Coordinates of C-alpha atoms in Angstrom, one line a residue:
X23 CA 0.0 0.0 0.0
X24 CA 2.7 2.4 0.5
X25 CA 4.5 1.7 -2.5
X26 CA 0.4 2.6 -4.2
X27 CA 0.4 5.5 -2.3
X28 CA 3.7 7.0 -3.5
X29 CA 2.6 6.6 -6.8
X30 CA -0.4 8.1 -6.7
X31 CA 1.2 11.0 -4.7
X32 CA 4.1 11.8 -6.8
X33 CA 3.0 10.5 -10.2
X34 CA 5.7 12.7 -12.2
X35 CA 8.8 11.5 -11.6
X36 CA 11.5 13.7 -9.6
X37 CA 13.7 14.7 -12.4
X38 CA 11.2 16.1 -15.1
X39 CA 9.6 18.4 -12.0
X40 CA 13.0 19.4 -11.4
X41 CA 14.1 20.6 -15.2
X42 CA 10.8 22.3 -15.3
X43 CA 11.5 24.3 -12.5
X44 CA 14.9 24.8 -13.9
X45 CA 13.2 26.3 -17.0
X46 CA 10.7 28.1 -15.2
X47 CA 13.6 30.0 -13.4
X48 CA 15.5 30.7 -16.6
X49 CA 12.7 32.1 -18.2
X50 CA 12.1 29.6 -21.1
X51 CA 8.4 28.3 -20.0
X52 CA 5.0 29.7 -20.0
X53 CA 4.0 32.4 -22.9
X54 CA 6.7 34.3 -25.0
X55 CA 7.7 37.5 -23.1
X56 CA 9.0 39.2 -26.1
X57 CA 6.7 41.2 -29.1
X58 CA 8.3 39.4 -31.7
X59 CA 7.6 36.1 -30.3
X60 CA 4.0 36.6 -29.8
X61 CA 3.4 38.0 -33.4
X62 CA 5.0 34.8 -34.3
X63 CA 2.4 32.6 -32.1
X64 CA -0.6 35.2 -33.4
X65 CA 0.5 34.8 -37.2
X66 CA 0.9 30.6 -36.4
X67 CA -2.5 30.6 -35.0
X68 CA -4.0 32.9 -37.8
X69 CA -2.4 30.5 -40.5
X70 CA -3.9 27.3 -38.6
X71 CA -7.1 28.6 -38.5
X72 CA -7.3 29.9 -42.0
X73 CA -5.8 26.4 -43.4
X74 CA -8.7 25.0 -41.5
X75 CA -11.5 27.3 -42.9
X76 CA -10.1 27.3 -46.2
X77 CA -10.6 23.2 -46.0
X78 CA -14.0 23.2 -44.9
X79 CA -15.2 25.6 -47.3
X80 CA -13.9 23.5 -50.2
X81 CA -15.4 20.5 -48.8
X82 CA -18.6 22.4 -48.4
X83 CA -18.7 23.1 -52.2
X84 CA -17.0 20.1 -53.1
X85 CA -19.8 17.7 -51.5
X86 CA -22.6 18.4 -54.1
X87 CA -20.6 17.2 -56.4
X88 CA -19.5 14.4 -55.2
X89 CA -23.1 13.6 -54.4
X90 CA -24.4 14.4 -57.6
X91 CA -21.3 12.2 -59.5
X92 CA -22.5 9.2 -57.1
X93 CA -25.9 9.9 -58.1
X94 CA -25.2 9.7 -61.6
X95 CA -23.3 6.2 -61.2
X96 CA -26.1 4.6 -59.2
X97 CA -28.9 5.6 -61.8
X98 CA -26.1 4.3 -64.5
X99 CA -25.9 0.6 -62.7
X100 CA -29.8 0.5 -62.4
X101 CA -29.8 1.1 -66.2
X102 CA -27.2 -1.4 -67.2
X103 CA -28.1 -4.0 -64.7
X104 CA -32.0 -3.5 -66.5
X105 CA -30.4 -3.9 -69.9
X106 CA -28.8 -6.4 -68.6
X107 CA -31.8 -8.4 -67.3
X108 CA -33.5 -7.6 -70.7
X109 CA -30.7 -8.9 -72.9
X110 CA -30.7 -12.3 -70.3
X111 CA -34.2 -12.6 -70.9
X112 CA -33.5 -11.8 -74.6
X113 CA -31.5 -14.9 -74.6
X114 CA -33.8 -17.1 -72.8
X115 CA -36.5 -16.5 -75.7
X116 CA -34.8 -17.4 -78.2
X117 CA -32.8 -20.5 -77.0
X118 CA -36.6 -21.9 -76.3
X119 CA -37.5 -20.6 -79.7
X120 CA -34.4 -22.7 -81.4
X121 CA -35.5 -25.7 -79.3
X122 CA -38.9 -25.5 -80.4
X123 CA -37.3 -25.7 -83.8
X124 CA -34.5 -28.0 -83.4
X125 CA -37.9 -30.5 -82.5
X126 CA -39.8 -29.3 -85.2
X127 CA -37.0 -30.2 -87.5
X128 CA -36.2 -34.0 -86.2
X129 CA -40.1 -34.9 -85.7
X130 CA -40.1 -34.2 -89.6
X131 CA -37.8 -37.3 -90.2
X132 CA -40.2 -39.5 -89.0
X133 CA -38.0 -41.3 -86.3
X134 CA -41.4 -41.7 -84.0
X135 CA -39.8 -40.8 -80.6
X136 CA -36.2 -40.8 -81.6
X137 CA -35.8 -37.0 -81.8
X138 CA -36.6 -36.7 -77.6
X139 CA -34.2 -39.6 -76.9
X140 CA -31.5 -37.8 -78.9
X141 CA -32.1 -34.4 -77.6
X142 CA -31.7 -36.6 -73.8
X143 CA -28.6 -38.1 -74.8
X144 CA -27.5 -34.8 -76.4
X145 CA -28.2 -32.3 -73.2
X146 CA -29.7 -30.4 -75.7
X147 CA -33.0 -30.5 -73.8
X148 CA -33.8 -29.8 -70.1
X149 CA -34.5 -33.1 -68.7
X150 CA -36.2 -34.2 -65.1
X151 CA -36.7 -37.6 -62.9
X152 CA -35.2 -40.0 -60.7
X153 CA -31.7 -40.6 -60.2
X154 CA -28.7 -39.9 -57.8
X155 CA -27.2 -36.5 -56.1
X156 CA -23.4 -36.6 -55.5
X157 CA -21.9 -34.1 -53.5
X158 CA -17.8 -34.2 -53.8
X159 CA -16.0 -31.5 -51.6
X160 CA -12.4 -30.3 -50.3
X161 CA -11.1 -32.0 -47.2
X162 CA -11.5 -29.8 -44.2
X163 CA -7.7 -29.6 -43.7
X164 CA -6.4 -29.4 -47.6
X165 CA -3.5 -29.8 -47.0
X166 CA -3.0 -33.1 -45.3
X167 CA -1.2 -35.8 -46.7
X168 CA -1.9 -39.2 -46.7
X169 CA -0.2 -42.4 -48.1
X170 CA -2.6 -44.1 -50.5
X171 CA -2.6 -44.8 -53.8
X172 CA -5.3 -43.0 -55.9
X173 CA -3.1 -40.2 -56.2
X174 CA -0.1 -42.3 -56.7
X175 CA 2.8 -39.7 -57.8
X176 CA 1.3 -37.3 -59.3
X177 CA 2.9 -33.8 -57.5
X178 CA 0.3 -32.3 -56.2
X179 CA 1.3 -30.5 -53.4
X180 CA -2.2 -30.3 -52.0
X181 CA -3.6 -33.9 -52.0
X182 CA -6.9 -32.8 -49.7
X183 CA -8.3 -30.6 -52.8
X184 CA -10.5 -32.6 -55.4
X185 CA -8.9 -32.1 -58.5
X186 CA -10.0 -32.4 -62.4
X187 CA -9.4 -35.9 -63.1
X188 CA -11.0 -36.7 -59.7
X189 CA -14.1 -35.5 -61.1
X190 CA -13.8 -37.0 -64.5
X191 CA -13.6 -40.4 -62.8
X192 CA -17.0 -39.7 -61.0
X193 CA -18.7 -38.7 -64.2
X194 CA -17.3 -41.7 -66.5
X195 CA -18.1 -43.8 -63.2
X196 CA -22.1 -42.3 -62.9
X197 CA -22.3 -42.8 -66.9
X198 CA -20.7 -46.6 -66.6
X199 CA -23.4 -47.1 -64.1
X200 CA -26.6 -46.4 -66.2
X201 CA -26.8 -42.7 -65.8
X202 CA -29.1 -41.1 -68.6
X203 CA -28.1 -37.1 -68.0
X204 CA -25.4 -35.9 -65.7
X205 CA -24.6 -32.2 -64.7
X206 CA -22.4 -30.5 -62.5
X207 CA -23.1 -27.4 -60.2
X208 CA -25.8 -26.8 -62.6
X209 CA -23.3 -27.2 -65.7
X210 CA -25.3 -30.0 -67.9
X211 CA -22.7 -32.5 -69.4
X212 CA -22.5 -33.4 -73.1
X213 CA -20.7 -35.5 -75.1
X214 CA -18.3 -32.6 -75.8
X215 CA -17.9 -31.3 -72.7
X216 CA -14.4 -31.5 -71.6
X217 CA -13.7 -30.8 -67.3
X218 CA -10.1 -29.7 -67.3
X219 CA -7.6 -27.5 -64.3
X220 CA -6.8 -23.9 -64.5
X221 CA -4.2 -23.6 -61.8
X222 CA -6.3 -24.7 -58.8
X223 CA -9.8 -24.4 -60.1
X224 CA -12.0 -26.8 -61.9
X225 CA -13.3 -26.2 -65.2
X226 CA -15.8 -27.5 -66.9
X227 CA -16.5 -26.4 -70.5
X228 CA -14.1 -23.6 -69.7
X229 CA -16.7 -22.3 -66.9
X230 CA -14.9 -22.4 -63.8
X231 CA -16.9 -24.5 -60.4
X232 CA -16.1 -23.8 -56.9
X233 CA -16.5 -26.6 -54.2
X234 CA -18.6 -28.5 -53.1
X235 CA -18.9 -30.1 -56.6
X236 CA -22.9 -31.5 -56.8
X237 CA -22.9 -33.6 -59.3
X238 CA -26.7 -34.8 -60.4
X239 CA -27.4 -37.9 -62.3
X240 CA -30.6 -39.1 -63.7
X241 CA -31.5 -43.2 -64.1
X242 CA -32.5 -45.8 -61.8
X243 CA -31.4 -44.1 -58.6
X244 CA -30.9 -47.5 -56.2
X245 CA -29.4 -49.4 -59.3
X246 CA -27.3 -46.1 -60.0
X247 CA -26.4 -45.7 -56.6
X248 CA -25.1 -49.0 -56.0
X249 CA -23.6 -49.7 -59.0
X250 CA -21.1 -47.0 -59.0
X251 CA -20.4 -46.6 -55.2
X252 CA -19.3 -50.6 -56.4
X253 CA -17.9 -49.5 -60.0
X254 CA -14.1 -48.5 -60.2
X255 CA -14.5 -45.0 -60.0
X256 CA -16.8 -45.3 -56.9
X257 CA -13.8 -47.0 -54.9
X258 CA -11.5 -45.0 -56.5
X259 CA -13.1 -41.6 -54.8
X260 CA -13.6 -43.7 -51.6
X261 CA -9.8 -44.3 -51.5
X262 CA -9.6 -40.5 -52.0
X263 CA -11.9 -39.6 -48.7
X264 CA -10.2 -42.4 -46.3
X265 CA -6.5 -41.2 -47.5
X266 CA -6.9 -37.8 -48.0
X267 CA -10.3 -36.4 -46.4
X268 CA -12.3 -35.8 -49.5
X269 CA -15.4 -35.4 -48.3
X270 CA -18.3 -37.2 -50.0
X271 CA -21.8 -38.1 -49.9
X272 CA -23.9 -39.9 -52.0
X273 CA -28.2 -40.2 -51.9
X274 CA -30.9 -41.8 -54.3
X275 CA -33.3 -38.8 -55.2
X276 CA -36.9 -39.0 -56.4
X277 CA -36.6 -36.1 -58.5
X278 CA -33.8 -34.3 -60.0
X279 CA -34.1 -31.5 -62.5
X280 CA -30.9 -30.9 -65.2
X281 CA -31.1 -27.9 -67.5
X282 CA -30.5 -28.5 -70.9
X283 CA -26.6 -27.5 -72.2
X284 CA -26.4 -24.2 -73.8
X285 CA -25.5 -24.0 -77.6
X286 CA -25.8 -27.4 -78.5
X287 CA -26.5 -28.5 -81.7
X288 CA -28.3 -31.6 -82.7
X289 CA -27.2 -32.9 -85.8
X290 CA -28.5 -36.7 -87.5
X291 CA -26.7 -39.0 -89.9
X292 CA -29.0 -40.3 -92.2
X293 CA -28.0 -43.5 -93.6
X294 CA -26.8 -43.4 -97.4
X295 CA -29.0 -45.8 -99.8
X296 CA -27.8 -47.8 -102.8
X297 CA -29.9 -45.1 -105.2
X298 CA -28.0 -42.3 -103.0
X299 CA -24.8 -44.2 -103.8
X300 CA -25.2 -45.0 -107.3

């Protein structure tokens, strides 16, 4: 308590009291004594407080301005995100217009109910029922290592990050199995589509997918289910979550709804004839 009470009573220390007395006697503290000094303080404190005036006043007139240019470039987003919207919707029209023809067209070669099963197997048409969802997602900690074999050698120097040709092997597994239409993150799959890396991201018909990867297939969803969780490729991603912490899960769905792939084009052979040939 007594070593509180000292500090409390003398809270400056001994030596700064001391050099300010020092400077008290010599004359060198409190207000300037002579007239030139004090001009000197007046015409600092006349500067000061004109800097200070003279910077209010320009951000007093400078503020409508800045309102007004903000103004201007919120009503110019409104207008191009509604052009936007428009154009989107633009779009939408006339992809269900080239559909519409695209059917038009193949019903006209007289193929009874061929010209739905190829616009199925194509992706060129939005398709919906039963099947299997497959969710396929980074390990918590990516960057864990682990000693198992599905990656065998391959460098990567993050082994808990699903990677391209992880997700090729769960497509060519889900198509093995029976699946009829397969998409990922909404991206419907086609038989041109191509899933390829770009650095550390995913792409899939050069449109880049961020984790978790939900890949939807349509078919027999118990037969689907089972037959690629016992396929290759469905022990082949198990491997990946036991050695690495991919994390996975798999469930039969009732109904699943795949949008059909953008600018596809549906095109026939028609087979040649001996009159065609001669």
């Amino acid at each position: 308590m007594s070593l509180l009470t000292n500090v409390m009573d003398h809270s400056l220390d001994d030596g700064y009291a001391e050099a300010a007395e020092r400077k008290k006697a010599d004359g060198g503290g409190g207000m300037p004594k002579t007239l030139r000094a004090k001009l000197g303080l007046a015409a600092g404190l006349v500067l000061a407080a004109l800097v200070v005036t003279v910077g209010a006043a320009q951000a007093r007139v400078a503020a409508p301005v800045v309102a007004k240019e903000r103004e201007e470039l919120v009503d110019r987003i409104e207008s191009e995100t509604s052009a936007a919207d428009k154009l989107e919707k633009s779009v939408d029209e006339l992809r269900a217009d080239v559909n519409a023809r695209r059917s038009e067209a193949l019903e006209k070669s007289g193929d009874g109910d061929r010209p739905d099963l190829v616009g199925i197997l194509s992706g060129a048409v939005a398709v919906h029922g039963p099947g299997v969802k497959l969710v396929v997602n980074d390990a918590k900690d990516a960057g864990t290592d682990g000693d198992g074999r599905p990656r065998g050698t391959s460098g990567f120097s993050d082994t808990g990050r699903v990677r391209d040709r992880d997700m090729q092997r769960v497509v060519n597994g889900l198509w093995e199995s029976g699946a009829e239409a397969v998409s990922i993150n909404g991206q419907r799959l086609t038989a041109l589509s191509a899933i390829r890396a770009a650095g550390d991201a995913i792409l899939v018909d050069n449109r880049p997918l961020v984790p978790p990867y939900t890949v939807l297939a349509v078919g027999d969803g118990k037969r689907l289910s089972a037959g690629f969780q016992d396929s290759a490729d469905g022990l082949y991603l198990h491997a990946l979550q036991e050695n690495y912490g991919i994390r996975t899960a798999i469930s039969v769905a009732d109904d699943l709804k795949l949008p059909a792939a953008p600018s596809v084009i549906v095109r026939t052979a028609q087979p040649i004839t001996e009159k065609g040939t001669s």
